[in-house]
Amino acid sequence: MLYTKSDRIVISTSGWFEDRIIKLAKRFPKIGIRISIEGLSQKNDELRGRTGGFDKGFRTLLTLREMGLKDIGFGITVSNNNSEDMLSLYSLAKQLGLEFATAAFHNSFYFHKYDNCITNRDEVVSNFEKLISLQLKEKHPKSWFRAYFNNGLINYIEGNERLLPCEAGLVNFFVDPYGDVYPCNGLEDKYWKESMGNIRSVSDFNEIWRSEQAEKVREKVRTCPKNCWMIGTAAPVMKKYIHQPLKWIARNKINSMLNKPLCLDKTIYRPDSSK
């Protein structure tokens, strides 16, 4: 159903069930697939809790590549002690012509996790800075925007405010398996967690999207204390307020070409609400 209605669908998977993924890709060859790999073989299997997980995931990616799928690659969630492997996976992805996506530890009801915390911040930040430098040296603008996104991850890891406003529930939404519509998947009960409505109880999605309850939830998003920086909520506002990433990219591309240090942005952009 989604394949007929959306220009792009990307599925994240561990790659464990190889046959299912290959079968899906044969039926829907334009689909995007990101294999979640948390490091090289030993580190990935340790963090994922399954021996052979790296081999399965990597073999699945190679098979998809041989099938001619274009929108495929790695996705790594940086936690404690795997940020060095992130750089190795980036190098591997680049050599194979694969996409490379990053994320960082988060806590939420979606992840069933509430005590994630990066304890070796200096090491993780240093490795993200190395990754940003490598991405800025690439020829593709997409990599430069990923560098900006990773700058936002550094900002998040250091406990700062988001570089760009969160507009979850306005430019994106999340539907859980039970039909509840949330602004995002990063909510926590200890802060707040409130549904905009349930798709099973309405005949038209606009009944939820334009409801008073939805506006109430959006108001809570505006004052949300979490400052998450995940691709689902960061990418839409990077496009909406594109002048901010563009200024950062221009400044740091010049620095990269001149072999000067990065200018990591910690400026918080707050759009004029009157416009």
Short mmCIF file of C-alpha atoms in Angstrom, two decimals:
data_model
loop_
_atom_site.label_atom_id
_atom_site.label_comp_id
_atom_site.label_asym_id
_atom_site.label_seq_id
_atom_site.Cartn_x
_atom_site.Cartn_y
_atom_site.Cartn_z
CA MET A 1 0.00 0.00 0.00
CA LEU A 2 2.75 2.46 0.96
CA TYR A 3 4.71 1.60 -2.17
CA THR A 4 1.85 2.94 -4.30
CA LYS A 5 1.48 6.17 -2.30
CA SER A 6 5.00 7.25 -1.33
CA ASP A 7 7.93 8.38 -3.44
CA ARG A 8 10.37 6.78 -1.02
CA ILE A 9 10.22 4.08 1.63
CA VAL A 10 13.23 3.17 3.77
CA ILE A 11 13.24 0.17 6.07
CA SER A 12 15.72 -0.27 8.91
CA THR A 13 16.60 -3.84 9.79
CA SER A 14 19.32 -5.84 11.52
CA GLY A 15 19.61 -7.96 8.38
CA TRP A 16 19.19 -11.14 10.40
CA PHE A 17 16.39 -12.60 8.25
CA GLU A 18 18.24 -12.50 4.95
CA ASP A 19 15.68 -14.41 2.89
CA ARG A 20 12.81 -12.13 3.91
CA ILE A 21 14.75 -9.00 2.99
CA ILE A 22 15.86 -10.36 -0.37
CA LYS A 23 12.31 -11.48 -1.18
CA LEU A 24 10.99 -8.00 -0.28
CA ALA A 25 13.65 -6.31 -2.41
CA LYS A 26 12.80 -8.48 -5.42
CA ARG A 27 9.14 -7.46 -5.15
CA PHE A 28 9.86 -3.77 -4.46
CA PRO A 29 13.21 -2.94 -6.13
CA LYS A 30 12.95 0.82 -5.47
CA ILE A 31 12.76 0.35 -1.71
CA GLY A 32 15.45 1.77 0.57
CA ILE A 33 17.09 -0.51 3.12
CA ARG A 34 19.46 0.36 5.96
CA ILE A 35 21.14 -2.50 7.76
CA SER A 36 21.72 -1.57 11.40
CA ILE A 37 25.31 -2.53 12.17
CA GLU A 38 26.77 -1.25 15.42
CA GLY A 39 30.44 -1.79 14.65
CA LEU A 40 32.82 -4.29 13.14
CA SER A 41 32.13 -8.00 13.60
CA GLN A 42 33.03 -8.49 17.26
CA LYS A 43 31.61 -5.19 18.52
CA ASN A 44 28.37 -5.50 16.51
CA ASP A 45 27.67 -9.04 17.74
CA GLU A 46 28.45 -7.99 21.32
CA LEU A 47 26.05 -5.04 21.22
CA ARG A 48 23.35 -6.84 19.25
CA GLY A 49 23.59 -9.96 21.38
CA ARG A 50 23.67 -12.36 18.43
CA THR A 51 26.73 -14.20 17.18
CA GLY A 52 27.05 -13.90 13.42
CA GLY A 53 24.87 -10.80 13.17
CA PHE A 54 27.53 -8.75 11.41
CA ASP A 55 28.13 -11.47 8.83
CA LYS A 56 24.42 -11.83 8.09
CA GLY A 57 23.86 -8.10 7.79
CA PHE A 58 26.91 -7.54 5.62
CA ARG A 59 26.09 -10.48 3.36
CA THR A 60 22.55 -9.13 2.93
CA LEU A 61 23.92 -5.74 1.87
CA LEU A 62 26.27 -7.33 -0.66
CA THR A 63 23.40 -9.37 -2.11
CA LEU A 64 21.18 -6.27 -2.41
CA ARG A 65 24.04 -4.44 -4.10
CA GLU A 66 24.48 -7.27 -6.60
CA MET A 67 20.72 -7.12 -7.29
CA GLY A 68 21.15 -3.50 -8.36
CA LEU A 69 19.35 -1.75 -5.48
CA LYS A 70 20.62 1.82 -5.11
CA ASP A 71 19.16 3.10 -1.84
CA ILE A 72 20.99 0.76 0.53
CA GLY A 73 23.62 1.12 3.23
CA PHE A 74 24.66 0.92 6.86
CA GLY A 75 23.04 2.58 9.83
CA ILE A 76 24.98 2.79 13.11
CA THR A 77 23.79 3.96 16.52
CA VAL A 78 26.78 5.31 18.40
CA SER A 79 26.88 4.33 22.05
CA ASN A 80 29.75 3.75 24.44
CA ASN A 81 32.88 2.22 22.90
CA ASN A 82 31.80 1.82 19.28
CA SER A 83 32.51 5.28 17.84
CA GLU A 84 35.92 4.18 16.52
CA ASP A 85 34.23 1.36 14.60
CA MET A 86 31.91 4.01 13.14
CA LEU A 87 34.88 5.42 11.22
CA SER A 88 35.80 1.97 9.88
CA LEU A 89 32.23 1.34 8.75
CA TYR A 90 32.14 4.73 7.04
CA SER A 91 35.29 3.81 5.12
CA LEU A 92 33.81 0.45 4.16
CA ALA A 93 30.53 2.01 3.03
CA LYS A 94 32.36 4.59 0.92
CA GLN A 95 34.50 1.95 -0.80
CA LEU A 96 31.40 -0.11 -1.64
CA GLY A 97 29.33 2.89 -2.75
CA LEU A 98 26.79 2.42 0.04
CA GLU A 99 24.86 4.98 2.09
CA PHE A 100 26.03 5.62 5.66
CA ALA A 101 23.63 6.84 8.35
CA THR A 102 24.42 7.75 11.94
CA ALA A 103 22.46 8.05 15.16
CA ALA A 104 23.27 8.30 18.86
CA PHE A 105 21.95 6.84 22.10
CA HIS A 106 18.42 8.03 22.91
CA ASN A 107 15.88 7.08 25.54
CA SER A 108 12.19 6.62 24.75
CA PHE A 109 9.12 4.42 25.01
CA TYR A 110 9.87 3.25 21.45
CA PHE A 111 13.27 1.89 22.41
CA HIS A 112 12.03 0.50 25.76
CA LYS A 113 15.09 2.16 27.26
CA TYR A 114 15.42 4.96 29.79
CA ASP A 115 19.00 4.79 31.12
CA ASN A 116 21.11 5.22 27.97
CA CYS A 117 23.99 7.60 28.58
CA ILE A 118 27.23 8.20 26.70
CA THR A 119 29.93 8.15 29.34
CA ASN A 120 33.02 8.61 27.13
CA ARG A 121 31.90 11.88 25.58
CA ASP A 122 35.35 13.18 24.63
CA GLU A 123 36.19 10.07 22.63
CA VAL A 124 32.80 9.94 20.92
CA VAL A 125 32.84 13.64 20.06
CA SER A 126 36.39 13.36 18.71
CA ASN A 127 35.41 10.49 16.41
CA PHE A 128 32.33 12.39 15.19
CA GLU A 129 34.59 15.35 14.41
CA LYS A 130 36.82 13.03 12.35
CA LEU A 131 33.76 11.72 10.51
CA ILE A 132 32.55 15.27 9.79
CA SER A 133 35.97 16.19 8.37
CA LEU A 134 35.87 13.16 6.06
CA GLN A 135 32.31 13.89 4.91
CA LEU A 136 33.14 17.52 4.11
CA LYS A 137 35.96 16.35 1.82
CA GLU A 138 33.50 14.35 -0.29
CA LYS A 139 32.18 15.68 -3.59
CA HIS A 140 28.49 14.99 -2.91
CA PRO A 141 26.39 17.72 -1.22
CA LYS A 142 24.39 14.98 0.52
CA SER A 143 27.51 14.11 2.52
CA TRP A 144 27.94 17.75 3.54
CA PHE A 145 24.42 17.84 4.95
CA ARG A 146 25.16 14.61 6.80
CA ALA A 147 28.18 16.36 8.27
CA TYR A 148 25.85 19.09 9.55
CA PHE A 149 23.54 16.43 10.99
CA ASN A 150 26.52 14.88 12.79
CA ASN A 151 27.40 18.31 14.14
CA GLY A 152 23.91 18.27 15.64
CA LEU A 153 24.63 14.85 17.17
CA ILE A 154 27.73 16.28 18.86
CA ASN A 155 25.58 19.10 20.18
CA TYR A 156 23.06 16.56 21.52
CA ILE A 157 25.74 14.37 23.12
CA GLU A 158 27.14 17.42 24.91
CA GLY A 159 23.70 18.11 26.38
CA ASN A 160 22.94 21.32 24.51
CA GLU A 161 19.73 22.59 22.92
CA ARG A 162 18.83 21.51 19.39
CA LEU A 163 20.46 23.53 16.62
CA LEU A 164 17.09 23.78 14.88
CA PRO A 165 13.59 23.82 16.37
CA CYS A 166 11.70 20.56 16.77
CA GLU A 167 8.52 20.54 14.71
CA ALA A 168 7.49 16.95 15.35
CA GLY A 169 3.77 16.56 14.90
CA LEU A 170 3.82 19.33 12.31
CA VAL A 171 6.28 18.18 9.63
CA ASN A 172 6.30 14.49 10.57
CA PHE A 173 4.49 11.97 12.78
CA PHE A 174 4.88 8.46 14.15
CA VAL A 175 2.26 5.71 14.22
CA ASP A 176 2.77 2.92 16.76
CA PRO A 177 1.69 -0.70 16.09
CA TYR A 178 -1.61 -0.07 17.90
CA GLY A 179 -2.62 2.87 15.71
CA ASP A 180 -1.80 5.73 18.07
CA VAL A 181 -0.39 8.78 16.32
CA TYR A 182 2.46 10.51 18.16
CA PRO A 183 4.54 13.50 17.09
CA CYS A 184 7.66 11.32 17.20
CA ASN A 185 9.08 8.12 18.68
CA GLY A 186 11.31 9.88 21.19
CA LEU A 187 8.77 10.51 23.96
CA GLU A 188 9.22 9.45 27.57
CA ASP A 189 6.58 9.17 30.28
CA LYS A 190 8.83 10.92 32.81
CA TYR A 191 8.68 14.05 30.63
CA TRP A 192 5.46 13.62 28.68
CA LYS A 193 3.86 11.22 26.24
CA GLU A 194 0.56 12.01 24.60
CA SER A 195 -1.18 10.68 21.51
CA MET A 196 -2.79 12.91 18.89
CA GLY A 197 -5.43 10.24 18.26
CA ASN A 198 -5.83 6.70 16.95
CA ILE A 199 -6.19 5.85 13.27
CA ARG A 200 -8.54 2.96 14.13
CA SER A 201 -11.12 5.36 15.53
CA VAL A 202 -11.44 7.71 12.53
CA SER A 203 -12.41 7.39 8.88
CA ASP A 204 -10.09 10.16 7.68
CA PHE A 205 -6.59 10.95 8.97
CA ASN A 206 -7.37 14.68 8.86
CA GLU A 207 -9.77 14.13 11.76
CA ILE A 208 -6.68 13.49 13.85
CA TRP A 209 -4.24 15.84 12.14
CA ARG A 210 -6.48 18.92 12.41
CA SER A 211 -7.98 18.16 15.79
CA GLU A 212 -7.75 20.18 19.01
CA GLN A 213 -5.87 17.28 20.56
CA ALA A 214 -3.25 17.47 17.82
CA GLU A 215 -2.77 21.18 18.50
CA LYS A 216 -2.44 20.45 22.20
CA VAL A 217 0.32 17.93 21.44
CA ARG A 218 2.10 20.35 19.11
CA GLU A 219 2.13 22.94 21.88
CA LYS A 220 3.85 20.40 24.13
CA VAL A 221 6.42 19.73 21.40
CA ARG A 222 7.30 23.43 21.36
CA THR A 223 8.33 23.26 25.03
CA CYS A 224 9.66 19.68 25.03
CA PRO A 225 12.74 19.45 27.28
CA LYS A 226 14.37 16.45 25.59
CA ASN A 227 16.29 18.13 22.74
CA CYS A 228 16.45 14.88 20.74
CA TRP A 229 18.40 14.91 17.50
CA MET A 230 17.20 12.02 15.36
CA ILE A 231 17.03 11.94 11.60
CA GLY A 232 13.22 11.71 11.59
CA THR A 233 12.81 15.06 13.30
CA ALA A 234 16.05 16.74 12.21
CA ALA A 235 15.88 16.16 8.44
CA PRO A 236 12.53 17.95 7.88
CA VAL A 237 13.64 21.11 9.68
CA MET A 238 17.04 21.01 7.98
CA LYS A 239 15.12 21.27 4.70
CA LYS A 240 12.66 23.86 6.00
CA TYR A 241 15.34 26.14 7.47
CA ILE A 242 17.94 25.21 4.88
CA HIS A 243 19.77 28.54 5.11
CA GLN A 244 21.19 27.48 8.49
CA PRO A 245 22.82 24.23 7.29
CA LEU A 246 23.96 25.99 4.10
CA LYS A 247 25.82 28.68 6.06
CA TRP A 248 27.49 26.00 8.19
CA ILE A 249 28.44 23.96 5.11
CA ALA A 250 29.87 26.96 3.25
CA ARG A 251 32.01 27.99 6.22
CA ASN A 252 33.32 24.49 6.89
CA LYS A 253 33.86 23.56 3.23
CA ILE A 254 36.19 26.54 2.96
CA ASN A 255 37.96 25.50 6.16
CA SER A 256 38.24 21.95 4.84
CA MET A 257 39.78 23.11 1.56
CA LEU A 258 42.26 25.29 3.45
CA ASN A 259 42.99 22.54 5.99
CA LYS A 260 41.72 24.73 8.81
CA PRO A 261 39.90 23.45 11.94
CA LEU A 262 36.15 22.84 11.85
CA CYS A 263 33.76 25.51 13.11
CA LEU A 264 31.30 23.33 15.00
CA ASP A 265 28.07 25.26 15.31
CA LYS A 266 26.38 25.63 18.69
CA THR A 267 24.16 28.50 17.60
CA ILE A 268 20.50 27.79 18.30
CA TYR A 269 18.26 28.95 15.47
CA ARG A 270 14.85 30.26 16.57
CA PRO A 271 12.63 31.28 13.65
CA ASP A 272 10.54 34.41 14.00
CA SER A 273 7.16 33.06 15.10
CA SER A 274 5.42 36.13 13.67
CA LYS A 275 6.35 35.15 10.10
#
